[in-house]
Amino acid sequence: MTTLVQIHTPQPAAHHFRFSSAQGEHVFLVDGSQIYDIGDDFAFAPPRPPMFPMVVPSPPPLHSLSLHLGQSCNLHCGYCYADGGAFGGTGGSPMDETTARKSVDLLLREAESGTVPVLGFLGGEPLLHRGLLHSTVHYAAAEAARSGKSIRFSLTTNGTLLTEEDALLFSEYDWTVQISVDGMAALHDRQRPAKNGGSSHAALLGALERMEKAGRPRALTARSTIARGWGRLPEELDYLLSLGFDDAGFSPVLAADGDGFALTRDDLARFLNEMTECGERAVAHWREGRAYPFANLQTALRQLHQGHHQPYPCGAGAGYLSASTSGRLYACHRFVNDAKRAMGSITSGPEDRRRRQFLEERHVDQQQPCGGCWARYLCGGSCHHEALRAGRHACDYIRGWLAFCLRVYVEMETPA
Amino acid sequence: MRPKLFPRNLTAQAAKLVAGNPATSRPESGTDVCTPGLEIDLRALEERFFPGLLWDFERGDGARLVGMDEEVQGLQRHECLTEDAPVFLLGLCAKMRAADKGVTFFRFDSSAGRAVWRRVRDLPKTRVAILFGVRERMTPPLGQDELLKLLRQVQETGSPVIKKSGTAFAYAAMAAPRAAYLHPDTGVIPELFAPGELTKGLCSPWQFDFRDCGCNYWAAGKPDMVQSGDPAVGPVNYGRNRTKHPHTQDSPDRGIRNDAMYTASQMVAGAWKALPPVLGDRERNTLPPPRQPAGKNLFHREEAATELAYLATVEHALVVEYLYAAYSTHDRQAAAVIQSIAIDEMRHLLWVNELLQILGYAPSTTRAAVIGADPAKAEPGCGRRRMQEADGHQPTYIHVESRLRSLTLATLDYFIDVEKNSRTLNGLYTHLYLSIDAQPEEFPENVRLTAILRLIIDEGEDHYARLATVRTHLAARPENEWLRNLQRAEEPYPPAYGAAAAWYHLLLHIISVSFRLDNGRASLLQMAKELMQDLDAAICQLQADGVEFDWPEPPAADEETLEEALPRLHGYVSRIGSPSQRLFDAANAAEALIRAGLRNGQAPLRPSAGPCRYMEVRGR
């Protein structure tokens, strides 16, 4: 048997990225994501130690917890990371009332005072467990009020099962409802087939109507998963926004169980072109003072303005954990039932030793080939789950997109 | 021209150091100074009063020239500014008021720098002539007449005079318009002042130089001592060590206060950071998030009326809770403070009813069963909506049963809790304010409505502090020393009890009727105010017999017609056992106004959703 040893050649660390815009020459400093206008004689030597050191943090207090009420789904999307709702075939029974309540207690107990914790519902399709979802939300709101706290809720749903009763619940409390819409009807129904045959797209349009009637949730957003063979993004985005979402954005499939879903390098080049086309469309709207909530660009611009820099792509294993149906805690919803990423349980609480280990191991400075990339503290090394499963083959896309966003940022900040 | 390295985003701006600006000028290292005038040292403004010259006034020997442009009106810097021969400002001539016909002269031979500064400070924005030079080289010194003549000549002609002693500079006289400190269009301080120049004289707590300077340029947002709102207490010591004395609000006892203070070395070591900002005469450890106009959760007209009808009942309930507590103690000081808060709440009760009347709704004078009631717990049909704030926070409603409590420390804590809880009362008032302000088409009377709402919101602010003072005042003694020992009133009720109840119900009836009338409200309310004394006398009479007054709930009569109001009025008057002249006068006046209202055929007011019933009331 031959053992393959992969040797990483250390790359020169990237400290800055120069770029041009209609405003002139600029530099993005990796240290603290600082953006400057520069002259021709610009030269850069990174300060030692860096101004914004990227240490491995201690596990922070729990801020958001997502619950897997059940692991089943009424759709069968080929690209689903949860294996079309079966979660690797483990299936299992849905979460029970006691587990849900204990999860809420854990979140309220662990959340730092003065912050507003977030209770999320993911799946599977959470609305298959309507009764439990409703009772858990009422319980959480009452418990939060009793302890003098506020709480927010979030839901990721395919929208096909949403009833008037659900819509009323979403308008009553502080909700972010995120609906998965892959585009116009034909594409959506092809990518997101219902197990019972009907049109999942028509069902979600009904859900939007019901929410409009009952009073919208605080935030109603659309997320579109882009798999191979997608339609054109600019037209898809126009369509999503025409449905009245507060914002809409795209996520490319980078790793999938089913064949022919994950984007190849060539697909990613086309994807980048269409994303920037969407971005230009947004900028044109904004210059005329009209709204065009393209979520990917809005988020990037906000983060660039704030100088967002962090060594992780998300809060997984840190302020964010996910509870499985049996009440075990995992680094995030994508790692549910992955024993290697288990992090305690709702009864024993988050296991800090394992969280710390995860944060050490997943720090972007530990990842390859991230050290040589100027975008590493913006991207954080990309989704842990996807990187572990399929490596990092979307880096050129990520850098291309961020370079576009940087240009838009400096040009928008000082209108031409 | 844009510099070669220009920071664009927030981290870049935070990282870029600008030459001359002290670290204290960066927002993250500031001390939350929010008093205009304390961000800069005003003395620094005068240092550049004459174009091209820089003066130092902070010296005992006069105002000394410490900097100048390369050349000012023909005078070269290298000739004038030398190490060995100090140049001082020696005389000044200007109109001291822009309207003056003639000019005023000042001579500064031996004046201290501060004295010169005062004259310069008083200069209006006119042309000013100055004389400055090296004292020792003015031989013989200029006489009074010579000085006046020279300055007047320079003032009139504008041509400078420069004199030398041998080859060295001796003195100069020149005139120019006094420098403007603010840009005439934008009001911005001009680039004339170098970075750091205007803040260099300020004290910084972390340097601890405020101990020595005594100039009072202390960061006002985090004071160590402030004047208390309670005149009995004197300056409040905000410099106290909270870990050592967590409960000491303040004490007039100097010993206790000194003991509670941080020592100087603790302050230098960083204890100053624990001092909370003080706004509006009280400490605030947290500030409410800035409110933004809500976009989609605004109350419409009917909802606003429903909320107001509820809020009026809450104000009424609070009036009664406070009054019951005030009558339960012999401690006069405590009773007076609690009573004064009750009077504020009465005023709020009237204001809220005025808002209802402006909106065209019937008054609301019954009593709330629940304080801070959560609309989600209201029985169906109530019409109240659970509000969501613009910043996304879901408000927490305390939802506590309203009941009568003697003035114990626990009761005070409850009152403090109620007053502190901005989500329930102020939060609702603020939301009403935003709703009305943002929707003029829904609320055409918005100018009047918002003016009244602003008054209510502002007045609620200091109750918390006043209650806290009472708590400190009472906490030193056991409860039985300040609580009265009274029996519950039981059937058959003593006559004084019936009289007090009739007074209470009559007062409310007059208030309710006054808001159903188009005319005469002010005079009726004034009468009601005077009749309060009779109610007070009736309660005191009852207490003298050892019986408490438990404020029996009045019947709901806000939606009665004016015809029905008359017999009710007569009924209350007849129940009061010993009617006074004042009562007869008031009753007659009220009757006359009601009859006038009936004759004029007043349009009936719309009933609001009325008092709601609530489920799951939490007692305290």
JSON list of C-alpha atoms in Angstrom, two decimals, chain B residues 184-347:
[
{"chain": "B", "resi": 184, "resn": "PRO", "atom": "CA", "xyz": [-19.10, 82.48, 7.95]},
{"chain": "B", "resi": 185, "resn": "ASP", "atom": "CA", "xyz": [-21.10, 80.01, 5.84]},
{"chain": "B", "resi": 186, "resn": "THR", "atom": "CA", "xyz": [-20.45, 76.65, 7.39]},
{"chain": "B", "resi": 187, "resn": "GLY", "atom": "CA", "xyz": [-19.71, 77.51, 11.00]},
{"chain": "B", "resi": 188, "resn": "VAL", "atom": "CA", "xyz": [-16.69, 75.23, 10.86]},
{"chain": "B", "resi": 189, "resn": "ILE", "atom": "CA", "xyz": [-13.51, 76.13, 12.75]},
{"chain": "B", "resi": 190, "resn": "PRO", "atom": "CA", "xyz": [-11.05, 77.18, 10.04]},
{"chain": "B", "resi": 191, "resn": "GLU", "atom": "CA", "xyz": [-7.82, 75.40, 9.19]},
{"chain": "B", "resi": 192, "resn": "LEU", "atom": "CA", "xyz": [-6.06, 78.32, 10.86]},
{"chain": "B", "resi": 193, "resn": "PHE", "atom": "CA", "xyz": [-5.86, 76.14, 13.97]},
{"chain": "B", "resi": 194, "resn": "ALA", "atom": "CA", "xyz": [-3.43, 73.27, 13.85]},
{"chain": "B", "resi": 195, "resn": "PRO", "atom": "CA", "xyz": [-4.63, 69.81, 14.93]},
{"chain": "B", "resi": 196, "resn": "GLY", "atom": "CA", "xyz": [-4.55, 69.52, 18.68]},
{"chain": "B", "resi": 197, "resn": "GLU", "atom": "CA", "xyz": [-4.32, 73.26, 19.28]},
{"chain": "B", "resi": 198, "resn": "LEU", "atom": "CA", "xyz": [-7.89, 73.63, 20.53]},
{"chain": "B", "resi": 199, "resn": "THR", "atom": "CA", "xyz": [-7.79, 70.65, 22.89]},
{"chain": "B", "resi": 200, "resn": "LYS", "atom": "CA", "xyz": [-4.32, 71.05, 24.33]},
{"chain": "B", "resi": 201, "resn": "GLY", "atom": "CA", "xyz": [-5.56, 72.86, 27.44]},
{"chain": "B", "resi": 202, "resn": "LEU", "atom": "CA", "xyz": [-8.12, 70.24, 28.45]},
{"chain": "B", "resi": 203, "resn": "CYS", "atom": "CA", "xyz": [-7.70, 67.95, 31.40]},
{"chain": "B", "resi": 204, "resn": "SER", "atom": "CA", "xyz": [-7.79, 64.21, 30.94]},
{"chain": "B", "resi": 205, "resn": "PRO", "atom": "CA", "xyz": [-8.88, 62.00, 33.79]},
{"chain": "B", "resi": 206, "resn": "TRP", "atom": "CA", "xyz": [-6.38, 59.29, 32.93]},
{"chain": "B", "resi": 207, "resn": "GLN", "atom": "CA", "xyz": [-3.57, 61.79, 33.28]},
{"chain": "B", "resi": 208, "resn": "PHE", "atom": "CA", "xyz": [-5.09, 62.97, 36.54]},
{"chain": "B", "resi": 209, "resn": "ASP", "atom": "CA", "xyz": [-3.95, 66.52, 35.89]},
{"chain": "B", "resi": 210, "resn": "PHE", "atom": "CA", "xyz": [-7.47, 67.73, 36.74]},
{"chain": "B", "resi": 211, "resn": "ARG", "atom": "CA", "xyz": [-6.41, 67.63, 40.38]},
{"chain": "B", "resi": 212, "resn": "ASP", "atom": "CA", "xyz": [-3.95, 70.42, 39.77]},
{"chain": "B", "resi": 213, "resn": "CYS", "atom": "CA", "xyz": [-5.54, 72.61, 37.20]},
{"chain": "B", "resi": 214, "resn": "GLY", "atom": "CA", "xyz": [-8.84, 73.68, 38.74]},
{"chain": "B", "resi": 215, "resn": "CYS", "atom": "CA", "xyz": [-9.96, 75.21, 35.48]},
{"chain": "B", "resi": 216, "resn": "ASN", "atom": "CA", "xyz": [-13.14, 73.09, 35.36]},
{"chain": "B", "resi": 217, "resn": "TYR", "atom": "CA", "xyz": [-12.50, 71.76, 31.89]},
{"chain": "B", "resi": 218, "resn": "TRP", "atom": "CA", "xyz": [-13.38, 68.35, 33.22]},
{"chain": "B", "resi": 219, "resn": "ALA", "atom": "CA", "xyz": [-15.08, 65.86, 30.95]},
{"chain": "B", "resi": 220, "resn": "ALA", "atom": "CA", "xyz": [-18.67, 66.73, 31.65]},
{"chain": "B", "resi": 221, "resn": "GLY", "atom": "CA", "xyz": [-20.15, 63.45, 30.53]},
{"chain": "B", "resi": 222, "resn": "LYS", "atom": "CA", "xyz": [-18.55, 61.55, 33.39]},
{"chain": "B", "resi": 223, "resn": "PRO", "atom": "CA", "xyz": [-18.40, 63.96, 36.30]},
{"chain": "B", "resi": 224, "resn": "ASP", "atom": "CA", "xyz": [-17.16, 63.00, 39.73]},
{"chain": "B", "resi": 225, "resn": "MET", "atom": "CA", "xyz": [-19.59, 65.35, 41.47]},
{"chain": "B", "resi": 226, "resn": "VAL", "atom": "CA", "xyz": [-22.87, 66.76, 40.25]},
{"chain": "B", "resi": 227, "resn": "GLN", "atom": "CA", "xyz": [-25.62, 68.78, 41.83]},
{"chain": "B", "resi": 228, "resn": "SER", "atom": "CA", "xyz": [-28.43, 66.48, 42.88]},
{"chain": "B", "resi": 229, "resn": "GLY", "atom": "CA", "xyz": [-32.00, 67.13, 41.78]},
{"chain": "B", "resi": 230, "resn": "ASP", "atom": "CA", "xyz": [-32.92, 66.86, 45.44]},
{"chain": "B", "resi": 231, "resn": "PRO", "atom": "CA", "xyz": [-31.95, 70.12, 47.16]},
{"chain": "B", "resi": 232, "resn": "ALA", "atom": "CA", "xyz": [-31.76, 68.34, 50.52]},
{"chain": "B", "resi": 233, "resn": "VAL", "atom": "CA", "xyz": [-28.90, 66.17, 49.37]},
{"chain": "B", "resi": 234, "resn": "GLY", "atom": "CA", "xyz": [-26.42, 68.58, 47.89]},
{"chain": "B", "resi": 235, "resn": "PRO", "atom": "CA", "xyz": [-23.83, 67.64, 45.31]},
{"chain": "B", "resi": 236, "resn": "VAL", "atom": "CA", "xyz": [-24.04, 63.97, 44.41]},
{"chain": "B", "resi": 237, "resn": "ASN", "atom": "CA", "xyz": [-20.88, 61.98, 44.61]},
{"chain": "B", "resi": 238, "resn": "TYR", "atom": "CA", "xyz": [-20.57, 60.03, 41.41]},
{"chain": "B", "resi": 239, "resn": "GLY", "atom": "CA", "xyz": [-16.96, 59.20, 42.12]},
{"chain": "B", "resi": 240, "resn": "ARG", "atom": "CA", "xyz": [-17.90, 56.56, 44.65]},
{"chain": "B", "resi": 241, "resn": "ASN", "atom": "CA", "xyz": [-16.65, 53.02, 44.59]},
{"chain": "B", "resi": 242, "resn": "ARG", "atom": "CA", "xyz": [-19.60, 50.98, 43.47]},
{"chain": "B", "resi": 243, "resn": "THR", "atom": "CA", "xyz": [-18.16, 47.63, 44.39]},
{"chain": "B", "resi": 244, "resn": "LYS", "atom": "CA", "xyz": [-17.60, 48.79, 47.93]},
{"chain": "B", "resi": 245, "resn": "HIS", "atom": "CA", "xyz": [-20.86, 50.71, 48.24]},
{"chain": "B", "resi": 246, "resn": "PRO", "atom": "CA", "xyz": [-23.20, 49.29, 45.65]},
{"chain": "B", "resi": 247, "resn": "HIS", "atom": "CA", "xyz": [-26.32, 50.64, 47.28]},
{"chain": "B", "resi": 248, "resn": "THR", "atom": "CA", "xyz": [-25.21, 54.11, 48.29]},
{"chain": "B", "resi": 249, "resn": "GLN", "atom": "CA", "xyz": [-27.21, 56.37, 46.02]},
{"chain": "B", "resi": 250, "resn": "ASP", "atom": "CA", "xyz": [-25.93, 59.30, 47.95]},
{"chain": "B", "resi": 251, "resn": "SER", "atom": "CA", "xyz": [-25.85, 60.69, 51.42]},
{"chain": "B", "resi": 252, "resn": "PRO", "atom": "CA", "xyz": [-25.65, 64.20, 52.81]},
{"chain": "B", "resi": 253, "resn": "ASP", "atom": "CA", "xyz": [-23.23, 62.75, 55.40]},
{"chain": "B", "resi": 254, "resn": "ARG", "atom": "CA", "xyz": [-19.78, 63.85, 54.29]},
{"chain": "B", "resi": 255, "resn": "GLY", "atom": "CA", "xyz": [-18.11, 61.02, 56.18]},
{"chain": "B", "resi": 256, "resn": "ILE", "atom": "CA", "xyz": [-20.12, 58.35, 54.37]},
{"chain": "B", "resi": 257, "resn": "ARG", "atom": "CA", "xyz": [-19.48, 60.03, 51.08]},
{"chain": "B", "resi": 258, "resn": "ASN", "atom": "CA", "xyz": [-15.75, 60.37, 51.53]},
{"chain": "B", "resi": 259, "resn": "ASP", "atom": "CA", "xyz": [-15.58, 56.75, 52.62]},
{"chain": "B", "resi": 260, "resn": "ALA", "atom": "CA", "xyz": [-17.46, 55.71, 49.53]},
{"chain": "B", "resi": 261, "resn": "MET", "atom": "CA", "xyz": [-15.18, 57.56, 47.14]},
{"chain": "B", "resi": 262, "resn": "TYR", "atom": "CA", "xyz": [-12.41, 56.13, 45.09]},
{"chain": "B", "resi": 263, "resn": "THR", "atom": "CA", "xyz": [-9.01, 57.20, 46.29]},
{"chain": "B", "resi": 264, "resn": "ALA", "atom": "CA", "xyz": [-6.86, 59.32, 44.03]},
{"chain": "B", "resi": 265, "resn": "SER", "atom": "CA", "xyz": [-4.56, 56.40, 43.31]},
{"chain": "B", "resi": 266, "resn": "GLN", "atom": "CA", "xyz": [-7.48, 54.16, 42.39]},
{"chain": "B", "resi": 267, "resn": "MET", "atom": "CA", "xyz": [-8.71, 56.81, 40.00]},
{"chain": "B", "resi": 268, "resn": "VAL", "atom": "CA", "xyz": [-5.28, 57.10, 38.37]},
{"chain": "B", "resi": 269, "resn": "ALA", "atom": "CA", "xyz": [-5.14, 53.32, 38.10]},
{"chain": "B", "resi": 270, "resn": "GLY", "atom": "CA", "xyz": [-8.28, 53.32, 35.98]},
{"chain": "B", "resi": 271, "resn": "ALA", "atom": "CA", "xyz": [-11.22, 53.50, 38.38]},
{"chain": "B", "resi": 272, "resn": "TRP", "atom": "CA", "xyz": [-12.45, 56.55, 36.45]},
{"chain": "B", "resi": 273, "resn": "LYS", "atom": "CA", "xyz": [-13.53, 54.15, 33.75]},
{"chain": "B", "resi": 274, "resn": "ALA", "atom": "CA", "xyz": [-16.23, 52.83, 36.09]},
{"chain": "B", "resi": 275, "resn": "LEU", "atom": "CA", "xyz": [-17.87, 56.24, 36.38]},
{"chain": "B", "resi": 276, "resn": "PRO", "atom": "CA", "xyz": [-21.04, 56.01, 34.38]},
{"chain": "B", "resi": 277, "resn": "PRO", "atom": "CA", "xyz": [-22.09, 58.85, 32.13]},
{"chain": "B", "resi": 278, "resn": "VAL", "atom": "CA", "xyz": [-24.47, 61.28, 33.81]},
{"chain": "B", "resi": 279, "resn": "LEU", "atom": "CA", "xyz": [-27.28, 62.67, 31.73]},
{"chain": "B", "resi": 280, "resn": "GLY", "atom": "CA", "xyz": [-30.22, 64.65, 32.98]},
{"chain": "B", "resi": 281, "resn": "ASP", "atom": "CA", "xyz": [-28.98, 64.60, 36.56]},
{"chain": "B", "resi": 282, "resn": "ARG", "atom": "CA", "xyz": [-28.67, 60.86, 36.90]},
{"chain": "B", "resi": 283, "resn": "GLU", "atom": "CA", "xyz": [-26.31, 58.06, 36.18]},
{"chain": "B", "resi": 284, "resn": "ARG", "atom": "CA", "xyz": [-26.95, 55.86, 33.21]},
{"chain": "B", "resi": 285, "resn": "ASN", "atom": "CA", "xyz": [-25.07, 52.67, 32.76]},
{"chain": "B", "resi": 286, "resn": "THR", "atom": "CA", "xyz": [-26.75, 51.89, 29.51]},
{"chain": "B", "resi": 287, "resn": "LEU", "atom": "CA", "xyz": [-28.26, 54.15, 26.97]},
{"chain": "B", "resi": 288, "resn": "PRO", "atom": "CA", "xyz": [-31.31, 53.17, 25.04]},
{"chain": "B", "resi": 289, "resn": "PRO", "atom": "CA", "xyz": [-30.49, 52.47, 21.41]},
{"chain": "B", "resi": 290, "resn": "PRO", "atom": "CA", "xyz": [-31.25, 55.48, 19.26]},
{"chain": "B", "resi": 291, "resn": "ARG", "atom": "CA", "xyz": [-34.76, 55.20, 17.98]},
{"chain": "B", "resi": 292, "resn": "GLN", "atom": "CA", "xyz": [-35.39, 55.43, 14.29]},
{"chain": "B", "resi": 293, "resn": "PRO", "atom": "CA", "xyz": [-38.72, 56.30, 12.82]},
{"chain": "B", "resi": 294, "resn": "ALA", "atom": "CA", "xyz": [-40.56, 53.03, 12.49]},
{"chain": "B", "resi": 295, "resn": "GLY", "atom": "CA", "xyz": [-41.52, 52.14, 8.97]},
{"chain": "B", "resi": 296, "resn": "LYS", "atom": "CA", "xyz": [-44.07, 49.41, 9.12]},
{"chain": "B", "resi": 297, "resn": "ASN", "atom": "CA", "xyz": [-45.26, 49.04, 12.67]},
{"chain": "B", "resi": 298, "resn": "LEU", "atom": "CA", "xyz": [-46.87, 52.41, 13.20]},
{"chain": "B", "resi": 299, "resn": "PHE", "atom": "CA", "xyz": [-50.19, 52.69, 14.99]},
{"chain": "B", "resi": 300, "resn": "HIS", "atom": "CA", "xyz": [-53.07, 53.84, 12.92]},
{"chain": "B", "resi": 301, "resn": "ARG", "atom": "CA", "xyz": [-55.64, 56.23, 14.34]},
{"chain": "B", "resi": 302, "resn": "GLU", "atom": "CA", "xyz": [-57.90, 53.73, 16.01]},
{"chain": "B", "resi": 303, "resn": "GLU", "atom": "CA", "xyz": [-54.99, 51.79, 17.49]},
{"chain": "B", "resi": 304, "resn": "ALA", "atom": "CA", "xyz": [-53.51, 55.02, 18.82]},
{"chain": "B", "resi": 305, "resn": "ALA", "atom": "CA", "xyz": [-56.83, 55.80, 20.53]},
{"chain": "B", "resi": 306, "resn": "THR", "atom": "CA", "xyz": [-57.00, 52.30, 22.00]},
{"chain": "B", "resi": 307, "resn": "GLU", "atom": "CA", "xyz": [-53.48, 52.60, 23.39]},
{"chain": "B", "resi": 308, "resn": "LEU", "atom": "CA", "xyz": [-54.20, 56.06, 24.78]},
{"chain": "B", "resi": 309, "resn": "ALA", "atom": "CA", "xyz": [-57.40, 54.83, 26.43]},
{"chain": "B", "resi": 310, "resn": "TYR", "atom": "CA", "xyz": [-55.31, 52.10, 28.06]},
{"chain": "B", "resi": 311, "resn": "LEU", "atom": "CA", "xyz": [-52.50, 54.48, 29.05]},
{"chain": "B", "resi": 312, "resn": "ALA", "atom": "CA", "xyz": [-54.98, 56.82, 30.71]},
{"chain": "B", "resi": 313, "resn": "THR", "atom": "CA", "xyz": [-56.19, 53.95, 32.88]},
{"chain": "B", "resi": 314, "resn": "VAL", "atom": "CA", "xyz": [-52.58, 53.15, 33.75]},
{"chain": "B", "resi": 315, "resn": "GLU", "atom": "CA", "xyz": [-51.89, 56.76, 34.76]},
{"chain": "B", "resi": 316, "resn": "HIS", "atom": "CA", "xyz": [-55.00, 56.62, 36.92]},
{"chain": "B", "resi": 317, "resn": "ALA", "atom": "CA", "xyz": [-53.93, 53.34, 38.51]},
{"chain": "B", "resi": 318, "resn": "LEU", "atom": "CA", "xyz": [-50.49, 54.80, 39.22]},
{"chain": "B", "resi": 319, "resn": "VAL", "atom": "CA", "xyz": [-52.02, 57.93, 40.77]},
{"chain": "B", "resi": 320, "resn": "VAL", "atom": "CA", "xyz": [-53.97, 55.72, 43.16]},
{"chain": "B", "resi": 321, "resn": "GLU", "atom": "CA", "xyz": [-51.02, 53.41, 43.88]},
{"chain": "B", "resi": 322, "resn": "TYR", "atom": "CA", "xyz": [-48.76, 56.36, 44.66]},
{"chain": "B", "resi": 323, "resn": "LEU", "atom": "CA", "xyz": [-51.37, 58.15, 46.77]},
{"chain": "B", "resi": 324, "resn": "TYR", "atom": "CA", "xyz": [-52.16, 55.00, 48.75]},
{"chain": "B", "resi": 325, "resn": "ALA", "atom": "CA", "xyz": [-48.44, 54.57, 49.42]},
{"chain": "B", "resi": 326, "resn": "ALA", "atom": "CA", "xyz": [-48.04, 58.24, 50.37]},
{"chain": "B", "resi": 327, "resn": "TYR", "atom": "CA", "xyz": [-50.93, 58.05, 52.86]},
{"chain": "B", "resi": 328, "resn": "SER", "atom": "CA", "xyz": [-49.46, 54.89, 54.39]},
{"chain": "B", "resi": 329, "resn": "THR", "atom": "CA", "xyz": [-46.44, 56.63, 55.91]},
{"chain": "B", "resi": 330, "resn": "HIS", "atom": "CA", "xyz": [-45.89, 59.28, 58.61]},
{"chain": "B", "resi": 331, "resn": "ASP", "atom": "CA", "xyz": [-42.59, 60.24, 57.07]},
{"chain": "B", "resi": 332, "resn": "ARG", "atom": "CA", "xyz": [-43.45, 63.64, 55.67]},
{"chain": "B", "resi": 333, "resn": "GLN", "atom": "CA", "xyz": [-40.48, 63.93, 53.38]},
{"chain": "B", "resi": 334, "resn": "ALA", "atom": "CA", "xyz": [-41.15, 60.55, 51.76]},
{"chain": "B", "resi": 335, "resn": "ALA", "atom": "CA", "xyz": [-44.88, 61.24, 51.53]},
{"chain": "B", "resi": 336, "resn": "ALA", "atom": "CA", "xyz": [-44.24, 64.61, 49.89]},
{"chain": "B", "resi": 337, "resn": "VAL", "atom": "CA", "xyz": [-42.01, 63.13, 47.19]},
{"chain": "B", "resi": 338, "resn": "ILE", "atom": "CA", "xyz": [-44.41, 60.27, 46.44]},
{"chain": "B", "resi": 339, "resn": "GLN", "atom": "CA", "xyz": [-47.33, 62.70, 46.38]},
{"chain": "B", "resi": 340, "resn": "SER", "atom": "CA", "xyz": [-45.49, 64.97, 43.96]},
{"chain": "B", "resi": 341, "resn": "ILE", "atom": "CA", "xyz": [-45.01, 62.01, 41.63]},
{"chain": "B", "resi": 342, "resn": "ALA", "atom": "CA", "xyz": [-48.73, 61.19, 41.96]},
{"chain": "B", "resi": 343, "resn": "ILE", "atom": "CA", "xyz": [-49.48, 64.78, 40.93]},
{"chain": "B", "resi": 344, "resn": "ASP", "atom": "CA", "xyz": [-47.30, 64.33, 37.84]},
{"chain": "B", "resi": 345, "resn": "GLU", "atom": "CA", "xyz": [-49.25, 61.19, 36.98]},
{"chain": "B", "resi": 346, "resn": "MET", "atom": "CA", "xyz": [-52.53, 63.11, 37.43]},
{"chain": "B", "resi": 347, "resn": "ARG", "atom": "CA", "xyz": [-51.27, 65.64, 34.96]}
]
